[in-house]
mmCIF file of C-alpha atoms in Angstrom:
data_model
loop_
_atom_site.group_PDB
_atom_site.id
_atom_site.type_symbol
_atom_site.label_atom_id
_atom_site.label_comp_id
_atom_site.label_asym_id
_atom_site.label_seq_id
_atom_site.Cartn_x
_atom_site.Cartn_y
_atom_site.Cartn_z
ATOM 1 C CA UNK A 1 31.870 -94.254 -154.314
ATOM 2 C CA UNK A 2 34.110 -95.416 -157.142
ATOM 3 C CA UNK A 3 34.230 -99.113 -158.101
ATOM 4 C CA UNK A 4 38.264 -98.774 -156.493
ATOM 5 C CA UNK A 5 36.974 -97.489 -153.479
ATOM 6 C CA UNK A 6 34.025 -100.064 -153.172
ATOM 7 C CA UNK A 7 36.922 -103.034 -153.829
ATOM 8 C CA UNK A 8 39.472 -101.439 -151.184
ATOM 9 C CA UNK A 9 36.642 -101.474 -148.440
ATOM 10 C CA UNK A 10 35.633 -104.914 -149.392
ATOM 11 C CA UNK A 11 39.287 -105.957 -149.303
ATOM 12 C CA UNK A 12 39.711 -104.291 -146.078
ATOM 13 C CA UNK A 13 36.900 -105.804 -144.769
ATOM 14 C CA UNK A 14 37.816 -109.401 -145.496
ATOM 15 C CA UNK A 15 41.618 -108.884 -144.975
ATOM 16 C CA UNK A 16 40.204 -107.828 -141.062
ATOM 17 C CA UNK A 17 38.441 -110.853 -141.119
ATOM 18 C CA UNK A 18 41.197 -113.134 -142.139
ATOM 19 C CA UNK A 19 43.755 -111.535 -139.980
ATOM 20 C CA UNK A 20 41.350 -111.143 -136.848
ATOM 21 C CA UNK A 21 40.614 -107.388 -136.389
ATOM 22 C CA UNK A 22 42.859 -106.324 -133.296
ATOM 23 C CA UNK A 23 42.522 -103.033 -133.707
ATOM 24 C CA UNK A 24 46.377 -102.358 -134.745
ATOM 25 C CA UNK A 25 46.559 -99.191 -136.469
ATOM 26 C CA UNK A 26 47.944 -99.981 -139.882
ATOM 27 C CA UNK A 27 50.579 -97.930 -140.186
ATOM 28 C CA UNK A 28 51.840 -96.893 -136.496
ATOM 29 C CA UNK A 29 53.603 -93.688 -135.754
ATOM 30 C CA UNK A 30 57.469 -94.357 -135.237
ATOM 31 C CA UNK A 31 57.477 -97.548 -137.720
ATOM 32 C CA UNK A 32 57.832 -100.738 -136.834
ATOM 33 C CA UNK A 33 56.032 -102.260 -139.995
ATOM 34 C CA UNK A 34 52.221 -102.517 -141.199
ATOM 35 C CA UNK A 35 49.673 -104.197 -139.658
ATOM 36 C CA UNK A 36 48.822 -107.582 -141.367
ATOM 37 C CA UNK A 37 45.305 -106.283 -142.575
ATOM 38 C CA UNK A 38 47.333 -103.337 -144.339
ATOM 39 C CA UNK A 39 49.812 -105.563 -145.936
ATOM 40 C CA UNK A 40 47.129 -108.044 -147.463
ATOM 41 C CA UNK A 41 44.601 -105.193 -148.451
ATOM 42 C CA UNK A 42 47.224 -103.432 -150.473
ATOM 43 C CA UNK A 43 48.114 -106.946 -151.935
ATOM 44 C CA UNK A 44 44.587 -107.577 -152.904
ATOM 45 C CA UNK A 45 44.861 -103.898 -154.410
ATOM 46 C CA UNK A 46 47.798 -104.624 -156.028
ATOM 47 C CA UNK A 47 46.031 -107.799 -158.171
ATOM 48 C CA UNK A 48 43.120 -106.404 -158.805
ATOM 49 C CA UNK A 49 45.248 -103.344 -160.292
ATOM 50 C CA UNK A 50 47.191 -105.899 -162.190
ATOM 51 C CA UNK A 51 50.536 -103.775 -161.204
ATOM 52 C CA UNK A 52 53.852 -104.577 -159.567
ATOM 53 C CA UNK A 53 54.358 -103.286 -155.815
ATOM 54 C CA UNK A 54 56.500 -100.515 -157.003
ATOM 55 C CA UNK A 55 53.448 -98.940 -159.684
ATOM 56 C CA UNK A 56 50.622 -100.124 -157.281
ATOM 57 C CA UNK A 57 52.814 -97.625 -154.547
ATOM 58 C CA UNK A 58 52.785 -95.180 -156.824
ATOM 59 C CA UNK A 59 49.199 -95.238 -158.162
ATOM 60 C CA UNK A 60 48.254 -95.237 -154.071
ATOM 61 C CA UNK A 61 50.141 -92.015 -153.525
ATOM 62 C CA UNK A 62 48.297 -90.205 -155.925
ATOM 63 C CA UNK A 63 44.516 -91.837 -154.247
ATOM 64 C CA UNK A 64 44.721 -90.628 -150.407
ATOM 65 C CA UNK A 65 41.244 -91.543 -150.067
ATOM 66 C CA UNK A 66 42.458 -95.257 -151.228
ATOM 67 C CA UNK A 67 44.892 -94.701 -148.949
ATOM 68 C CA UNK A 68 42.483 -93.238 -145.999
ATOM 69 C CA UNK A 69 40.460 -96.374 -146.525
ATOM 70 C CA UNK A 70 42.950 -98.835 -145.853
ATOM 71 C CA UNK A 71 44.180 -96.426 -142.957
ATOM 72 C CA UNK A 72 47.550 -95.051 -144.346
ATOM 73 C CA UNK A 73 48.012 -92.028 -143.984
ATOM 74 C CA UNK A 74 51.662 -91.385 -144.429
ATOM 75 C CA UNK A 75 53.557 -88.965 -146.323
ATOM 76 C CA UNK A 76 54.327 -88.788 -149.994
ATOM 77 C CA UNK A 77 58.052 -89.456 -149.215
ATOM 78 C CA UNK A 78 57.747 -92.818 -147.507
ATOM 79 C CA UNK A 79 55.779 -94.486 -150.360
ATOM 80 C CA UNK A 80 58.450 -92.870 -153.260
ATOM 81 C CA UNK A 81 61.337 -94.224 -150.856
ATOM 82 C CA UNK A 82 60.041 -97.556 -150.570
#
């Protein structure tokens, strides 16, 4: 496991723990926005990465299993669009 992976599950982890771990799927089918352990694990990423939002995005859509790990699975469009 690379030391990116081992700080995503860690963030993931403690971002469930902050947020209470309901179970919400982080990105769900049809929209309707991120679930709250999604949003503050790819902030944590985004720090640690030392990268704006739009390069962190970018950087994620080229690591699925980042991306697996934090339970986004979406397609290459939606993170270029965004």
């Amino acid at each position: 496991m690379s030391k990116i992976s081992r700080f995503t599950s860690k963030a993931v982890t403690l971002a469930k723990n902050v947020v209470g771990d309901r179970g919400e799927v982080a990105a769900p089918e049809g929209g309707g926005g991120f679930a709250d352990y999604a949003l503050l694990s790819l902030h944590c990423l985004r720090i640690h990465l030392d990268e704006s939002y739009r390069n962190a995005l970018d950087l994620l859509s080229e690591m699925p299993h980042i991306c697996g790990e934090i339970g986004l699975w979406c397609h290459e469009t939606a993170l270029v669009n965004h």
